[in-house]
PDB file of C-alpha atoms in Angstrom:
ATOM      1  CA  MET A1096     112.076  77.874  87.136  1.00 49.00           C
ATOM      2  CA  ALA A1097     109.164  76.801  89.235  1.00 59.00           C
ATOM      3  CA  SER A1098     110.000  73.107  89.453  1.00 79.00           C
ATOM      4  CA  HIS A1099     109.373  71.330  92.712  1.00 90.00           C
ATOM      5  CA  PHE A1100     109.681  67.737  93.872  1.00 95.00           C
ATOM      6  CA  GLU A1101     106.635  65.654  94.704  1.00 94.00           C
ATOM      7  CA  PRO A1102     106.548  62.289  96.461  1.00 93.00           C
ATOM      8  CA  ILE A1103     106.021  59.112  94.448  1.00 93.00           C
ATOM      9  CA  PRO A1104     105.074  55.637  95.679  1.00 88.00           C
ATOM     10  CA  GLY A1105     107.986  53.665  97.066  1.00 84.00           C
ATOM     11  CA  GLY A1106     109.647  56.543  98.870  1.00 86.00           C
ATOM     12  CA  GLY A1107     111.102  58.370  95.899  1.00 93.00           C
ATOM     13  CA  ALA A1108     110.391  61.764  94.403  1.00 96.00           C
ATOM     14  CA  ALA A1109     109.662  63.236  90.988  1.00 95.00           C
ATOM     15  CA  VAL A1110     110.112  66.645  89.432  1.00 95.00           C
ATOM     16  CA  ALA A1111     109.220  68.009  85.995  1.00 93.00           C
ATOM     17  CA  LEU A1112     112.166  69.811  84.414  1.00 94.00           C
ATOM     18  CA  ASP A1113     112.399  71.695  81.162  1.00 92.00           C
ATOM     19  CA  GLU A1114     115.440  71.559  78.859  1.00 91.00           C
ATOM     20  CA  VAL A1115     117.024  74.662  80.369  1.00 92.00           C
ATOM     21  CA  GLU A1116     116.639  73.390  83.928  1.00 94.00           C
ATOM     22  CA  ILE A1117     118.121  70.018  82.986  1.00 94.00           C
ATOM     23  CA  SER A1118     121.046  71.747  81.310  1.00 94.00           C
ATOM     24  CA  ILE A1119     121.671  74.070  84.267  1.00 95.00           C
ATOM     25  CA  LEU A1120     121.516  71.260  86.838  1.00 97.00           C
ATOM     26  CA  ARG A1121     123.817  69.043  84.790  1.00 97.00           C
ATOM     27  CA  SER A1122     126.302  71.865  84.193  1.00 97.00           C
ATOM     28  CA  LEU A1123     126.387  72.788  87.882  1.00 97.00           C
ATOM     29  CA  ALA A1124     126.887  69.143  88.926  1.00 97.00           C
ATOM     30  CA  VAL A1125     129.756  68.742  86.435  1.00 97.00           C
ATOM     31  CA  GLN A1126     131.366  71.947  87.715  1.00 97.00           C
ATOM     32  CA  LEU A1127     131.018  70.624  91.271  1.00 97.00           C
ATOM     33  CA  LEU A1128     132.762  67.402  90.218  1.00 96.00           C
ATOM     34  CA  GLU A1129     135.587  69.444  88.706  1.00 96.00           C
ATOM     35  CA  LEU A1130     135.886  71.505  91.892  1.00 95.00           C
ATOM     36  CA  ILE A1131     135.980  68.436  94.151  1.00 94.00           C
ATOM     37  CA  GLY A1132     138.512  66.735  91.890  1.00 89.00           C
ATOM     38  CA  PRO A1133     139.022  63.171  90.728  1.00 79.00           C
ATOM     39  CA  GLY A1134     139.120  60.269  93.118  1.00 64.00           C
ATOM     40  CA  ASP A1135     142.284  58.370  93.848  1.00 58.00           C
ATOM     41  CA  GLU A1136     142.117  55.043  92.039  1.00 56.00           C
ATOM     42  CA  PRO A1137     144.210  52.214  93.449  1.00 53.00           C
ATOM     43  CA  VAL A1138     147.406  51.629  91.477  1.00 55.00           C
ATOM     44  CA  GLU A1139     147.119  48.549  89.280  1.00 62.00           C
ATOM     45  CA  GLY A1140     148.155  45.491  91.224  1.00 63.00           C
ATOM     46  CA  GLU A1141     147.723  47.206  94.601  1.00 65.00           C
ATOM     47  CA  ASP A1142     145.277  46.019  97.203  1.00 66.00           C
ATOM     48  CA  PRO A1143     142.035  48.050  96.791  1.00 61.00           C
ATOM     49  CA  LEU A1144     141.380  47.636 100.514  1.00 59.00           C
ATOM     50  CA  ALA A1145     144.596  49.515 101.260  1.00 59.00           C
ATOM     51  CA  ALA A1146     143.244  52.479  99.288  1.00 56.00           C
ATOM     52  CA  LEU A1147     140.330  52.675 101.715  1.00 55.00           C
ATOM     53  CA  PHE A1148     142.765  53.335 104.538  1.00 58.00           C
ATOM     54  CA  ALA A1149     144.961  55.795 102.673  1.00 64.00           C
ATOM     55  CA  GLU A1150     145.578  58.990 104.551  1.00 70.00           C
ATOM     56  CA  GLY A1151     144.193  62.210 103.148  1.00 69.00           C
ATOM     57  CA  PRO A1152     145.396  65.790 103.346  1.00 69.00           C
ATOM     58  CA  SER A1153     145.988  67.420 106.710  1.00 70.00           C
ATOM     59  CA  GLU A1154     145.795  71.049 105.572  1.00 79.00           C
ATOM     60  CA  PRO A1155     142.494  72.763 104.794  1.00 79.00           C
ATOM     61  CA  PRO A1156     141.843  73.729 101.156  1.00 85.00           C
ATOM     62  CA  THR A1157     142.849  77.249 100.131  1.00 88.00           C
ATOM     63  CA  ASP A1158     139.850  77.685  97.806  1.00 92.00           C
ATOM     64  CA  PRO A1159     137.055  79.240  99.934  1.00 92.00           C
ATOM     65  CA  ALA A1160     134.370  77.069  98.313  1.00 94.00           C
ATOM     66  CA  LEU A1161     136.331  73.877  99.004  1.00 91.00           C
ATOM     67  CA  ALA A1162     137.041  75.082 102.526  1.00 89.00           C
ATOM     68  CA  ARG A1163     133.262  75.429 102.964  1.00 91.00           C
ATOM     69  CA  LEU A1164     132.672  71.910 101.594  1.00 92.00           C
ATOM     70  CA  PHE A1165     135.498  70.475 103.731  1.00 89.00           C
ATOM     71  CA  PRO A1166     135.503  72.645 106.864  1.00 88.00           C
ATOM     72  CA  GLU A1167     137.799  72.413 109.845  1.00 84.00           C
ATOM     73  CA  ALA A1168     136.496  70.008 112.466  1.00 82.00           C
ATOM     74  CA  TYR A1169     137.725  71.840 115.551  1.00 79.00           C
ATOM     75  CA  ALA A1170     139.437  75.106 114.668  1.00 64.00           C
ATOM     76  CA  GLY A1171     137.870  77.703 112.422  1.00 63.00           C
ATOM     77  CA  PRO A1172     139.758  79.646 109.765  1.00 57.00           C
ATOM     78  CA  ASP A1173     140.144  82.620 112.125  1.00 61.00           C
ATOM     79  CA  ALA A1174     141.714  80.630 114.957  1.00 58.00           C
ATOM     80  CA  ASP A1175     144.694  82.338 116.520  1.00 60.00           C
ATOM     81  CA  GLU A1176     148.023  81.018 117.769  1.00 55.00           C
ATOM     82  CA  GLN A1177     146.507  79.866 121.069  1.00 54.00           C
ATOM     83  CA  ASP A1178     144.405  77.352 119.188  1.00 76.00           C
ATOM     84  CA  GLU A1179     147.396  75.299 118.024  1.00 78.00           C
ATOM     85  CA  GLU A1180     146.053  72.190 119.755  1.00 79.00           C
ATOM     86  CA  LEU A1181     142.705  72.580 117.969  1.00 79.00           C
ATOM     87  CA  ARG A1182     144.520  73.023 114.648  1.00 77.00           C
ATOM     88  CA  SER A1183     146.442  69.825 115.303  1.00 79.00           C
ATOM     89  CA  LEU A1184     143.254  67.925 116.125  1.00 80.00           C
ATOM     90  CA  SER A1185     141.573  69.307 112.994  1.00 79.00           C
ATOM     91  CA  ALA A1186     144.515  68.242 110.834  1.00 80.00           C
ATOM     92  CA  GLU A1187     144.420  64.733 112.278  1.00 81.00           C
ATOM     93  CA  PHE A1188     140.652  64.486 111.770  1.00 83.00           C
ATOM     94  CA  ARG A1189     140.953  65.761 108.174  1.00 80.00           C
ATOM     95  CA  ARG A1190     143.698  63.249 107.396  1.00 80.00           C
ATOM     96  CA  PHE A1191     141.401  60.332 108.173  1.00 81.00           C
ATOM     97  CA  THR A1192     138.050  61.671 106.936  1.00 82.00           C
ATOM     98  CA  GLU A1193     138.470  63.979 103.942  1.00 84.00           C
ATOM     99  CA  ASN A1194     139.036  61.238 101.347  1.00 87.00           C
ATOM    100  CA  ASP A1195     135.768  59.548 102.324  1.00 89.00           C
ATOM    101  CA  LEU A1196     133.922  62.860 102.377  1.00 90.00           C
ATOM    102  CA  ARG A1197     135.255  63.745  98.916  1.00 91.00           C
ATOM    103  CA  SER A1198     134.225  60.345  97.635  1.00 92.00           C
ATOM    104  CA  ARG A1199     130.700  60.781  98.991  1.00 95.00           C
ATOM    105  CA  LYS A1200     130.379  64.247  97.488  1.00 96.00           C
ATOM    106  CA  ARG A1201     131.612  62.909  94.137  1.00 96.00           C
ATOM    107  CA  ASP A1202     129.060  60.078  94.297  1.00 97.00           C
ATOM    108  CA  ASP A1203     126.294  62.586  95.035  1.00 97.00           C
ATOM    109  CA  ALA A1204     127.209  64.812  92.077  1.00 98.00           C
ATOM    110  CA  LEU A1205     127.667  61.801  89.768  1.00 97.00           C
ATOM    111  CA  THR A1206     124.195  60.569  90.683  1.00 97.00           C
ATOM    112  CA  VAL A1207     122.781  63.937  89.631  1.00 97.00           C
ATOM    113  CA  VAL A1208     124.582  63.762  86.282  1.00 97.00           C
ATOM    114  CA  ARG A1209     123.621  60.122  85.664  1.00 96.00           C
ATOM    115  CA  THR A1210     119.958  60.554  86.553  1.00 96.00           C
ATOM    116  CA  LEU A1211     119.713  63.642  84.341  1.00 96.00           C
ATOM    117  CA  ASP A1212     121.484  61.817  81.502  1.00 93.00           C
ATOM    118  CA  SER A1213     118.981  58.954  81.761  1.00 92.00           C
ATOM    119  CA  LEU A1214     116.006  61.238  81.132  1.00 89.00           C
ATOM    120  CA  THR A1215     113.931  60.761  78.008  1.00 75.00           C
ATOM    121  CA  ALA A1216     112.746  64.088  76.662  1.00 64.00           C
ATOM    122  CA  ALA A1217     109.050  64.713  76.281  1.00 60.00           C
ATOM    123  CA  GLY A1218     107.595  66.463  73.253  1.00 58.00           C
ATOM    124  CA  ASP A1219     108.332  69.927  74.657  1.00 66.00           C
ATOM    125  CA  GLY A1220     111.963  69.084  75.428  1.00 68.00           C
ATOM    126  CA  GLY A1221     111.303  68.681  79.134  1.00 79.00           C
ATOM    127  CA  ALA A1222     111.067  65.492  81.139  1.00 91.00           C
ATOM    128  CA  VAL A1223     109.899  64.113  84.460  1.00 92.00           C
ATOM    129  CA  LEU A1224     112.801  63.036  86.640  1.00 94.00           C
ATOM    130  CA  LYS A1225     111.886  60.143  88.939  1.00 95.00           C
ATOM    131  CA  LEU A1226     114.267  59.397  91.767  1.00 96.00           C
ATOM    132  CA  THR A1227     114.467  56.348  93.996  1.00 95.00           C
ATOM    133  CA  ALA A1228     114.730  56.880  97.740  1.00 94.00           C
ATOM    134  CA  ASP A1229     118.494  56.249  97.468  1.00 95.00           C
ATOM    135  CA  ASP A1230     118.824  58.740  94.583  1.00 97.00           C
ATOM    136  CA  CYS A1231     116.976  61.311  96.693  1.00 96.00           C
ATOM    137  CA  GLN A1232     119.669  61.127  99.365  1.00 96.00           C
ATOM    138  CA  HIS A1233     122.390  61.700  96.760  1.00 98.00           C
ATOM    139  CA  TRP A1234     120.431  64.605  95.264  1.00 98.00           C
ATOM    140  CA  LEU A1235     120.017  66.202  98.696  1.00 97.00           C
ATOM    141  CA  GLY A1236     123.761  66.000  99.263  1.00 97.00           C
ATOM    142  CA  ALA A1237     124.561  67.441  95.827  1.00 98.00           C
ATOM    143  CA  LEU A1238     121.981  70.243  96.092  1.00 98.00           C
ATOM    144  CA  ASN A1239     123.425  71.182  99.481  1.00 97.00           C
ATOM    145  CA  ASP A1240     126.983  71.160  98.126  1.00 97.00           C
ATOM    146  CA  LEU A1241     125.961  73.270  95.124  1.00 98.00           C
ATOM    147  CA  ARG A1242     124.266  75.829  97.357  1.00 96.00           C
ATOM    148  CA  LEU A1243     127.270  75.981  99.704  1.00 95.00           C
ATOM    149  CA  THR A1244     129.613  76.479  96.748  1.00 97.00           C
ATOM    150  CA  ILE A1245     127.507  79.149  95.047  1.00 96.00           C
ATOM    151  CA  GLY A1246     126.792  80.843  98.374  1.00 93.00           C
ATOM    152  CA  THR A1247     130.520  81.010  99.085  1.00 93.00           C
ATOM    153  CA  ARG A1248     131.247  82.438  95.645  1.00 94.00           C
ATOM    154  CA  LEU A1249     128.501  85.047  96.191  1.00 91.00           C
ATOM    155  CA  ASP A1250     129.721  85.713  99.743  1.00 88.00           C
ATOM    156  CA  VAL A1251     126.265  84.957 101.164  1.00 84.00           C
ATOM    157  CA  SER A1252     126.045  85.295 104.943  1.00 76.00           C
ATOM    158  CA  ASP A1253     123.319  85.059 107.571  1.00 67.00           C
ATOM    159  CA  GLU A1254     122.919  88.822 107.350  1.00 67.00           C
ATOM    160  CA  ASP A1255     121.965  88.479 103.650  1.00 60.00           C
ATOM    161  CA  GLU A1256     118.730  86.620 104.450  1.00 58.00           C
ATOM    162  CA  ASN A1257     116.645  89.498 103.099  1.00 56.00           C
ATOM    163  CA  GLY A1258     119.527  91.642 101.928  1.00 69.00           C
ATOM    164  CA  GLU A1259     120.556  93.484  98.854  1.00 76.00           C
ATOM    165  CA  LEU A1260     121.952  90.391  97.155  1.00 77.00           C
ATOM    166  CA  TYR A1261     118.408  89.182  96.500  1.00 77.00           C
ATOM    167  CA  ARG A1262     117.332  92.510  95.005  1.00 83.00           C
ATOM    168  CA  LEU A1263     120.097  92.873  92.442  1.00 85.00           C
ATOM    169  CA  PRO A1264     119.232  94.596  89.166  1.00 88.00           C
ATOM    170  CA  ASP A1265     119.096  92.355  86.097  1.00 89.00           C
ATOM    171  CA  THR A1266     122.246  94.031  84.805  1.00 92.00           C
ATOM    172  CA  ASP A1267     124.345  92.817  87.753  1.00 90.00           C
ATOM    173  CA  PRO A1268     126.625  89.942  86.623  1.00 91.00           C
ATOM    174  CA  ARG A1269     125.892  88.082  89.894  1.00 89.00           C
ATOM    175  CA  LYS A1270     122.150  87.928  89.185  1.00 92.00           C
ATOM    176  CA  PRO A1271     122.188  84.538  87.349  1.00 92.00           C
ATOM    177  CA  MET A1272     124.141  82.943  90.206  1.00 93.00           C
ATOM    178  CA  VAL A1273     121.745  84.397  92.777  1.00 92.00           C
ATOM    179  CA  MET A1274     118.805  83.024  90.784  1.00 92.00           C
ATOM    180  CA  ALA A1275     120.471  79.596  90.612  1.00 94.00           C
ATOM    181  CA  TYR A1276     121.192  79.724  94.358  1.00 93.00           C
ATOM    182  CA  LEU A1277     117.553  80.497  95.165  1.00 91.00           C
ATOM    183  CA  TRP A1278     116.221  77.892  92.717  1.00 94.00           C
ATOM    184  CA  LEU A1279     118.489  75.177  94.128  1.00 96.00           C
ATOM    185  CA  GLY A1280     117.263  76.111  97.600  1.00 94.00           C
ATOM    186  CA  ALA A1281     113.647  75.700  96.508  1.00 94.00           C
ATOM    187  CA  LEU A1282     114.426  72.325  94.919  1.00 96.00           C
ATOM    188  CA  GLN A1283     116.233  71.215  98.072  1.00 96.00           C
ATOM    189  CA  GLU A1284     113.369  72.328 100.290  1.00 96.00           C
ATOM    190  CA  THR A1285     110.707  70.512  98.257  1.00 96.00           C
ATOM    191  CA  LEU A1286     112.856  67.364  98.097  1.00 96.00           C
ATOM    192  CA  VAL A1287     113.215  67.399 101.880  1.00 95.00           C
ATOM    193  CA  GLU A1288     109.453  67.853 102.235  1.00 94.00           C
ATOM    194  CA  THR A1289     108.767  64.815 100.021  1.00 93.00           C
ATOM    195  CA  LEU A1290     110.957  62.662 102.238  1.00 88.00           C
ATOM    196  CA  LEU A1291     109.318  63.654 105.520  1.00 85.00           C
ATOM    197  CA  PRO A1292     106.868  61.079 106.928  1.00 74.00           C
TER     198      PRO A1292
END
């Protein structure tokens, strides 16, 4: 998996992907969509504008990966009793922002799935994915969310920068996830580089 993004005229980016890479990226994006959950559609006959102002949850998610994707705004997970005011502020902030954040994350992951689904395979089963500048922004968001999710599942921390996690034996069941985590990081880095002036 040595794919990397390159700039294309018009502000977009392109990357050559083989069948396996396409399959992995699509599978990860679909799993991310399942983790984030479906969007709330307005009830038939209701004002769609009212749905935009619907209040979201006030409690942080219990799933560690979701908690990483939708973190507390003011109080961290280890806040103690003295931080009750910060918890209250975080709950209020979450209530008015999480629905929009979920929607954006869903849009990012859906863009990944749709752009991959639109690929026409070359003779070797691979294809060149060409993204518009707008698609690039969605891909950056989705790649970041995928890395945060996988990193949380692997329990990656700042101390793991050159740690044992990256030197796992091939027999370790975490090895494929570590490889995916590193590959997604390389894709994200090259996509960022293509977008820099």
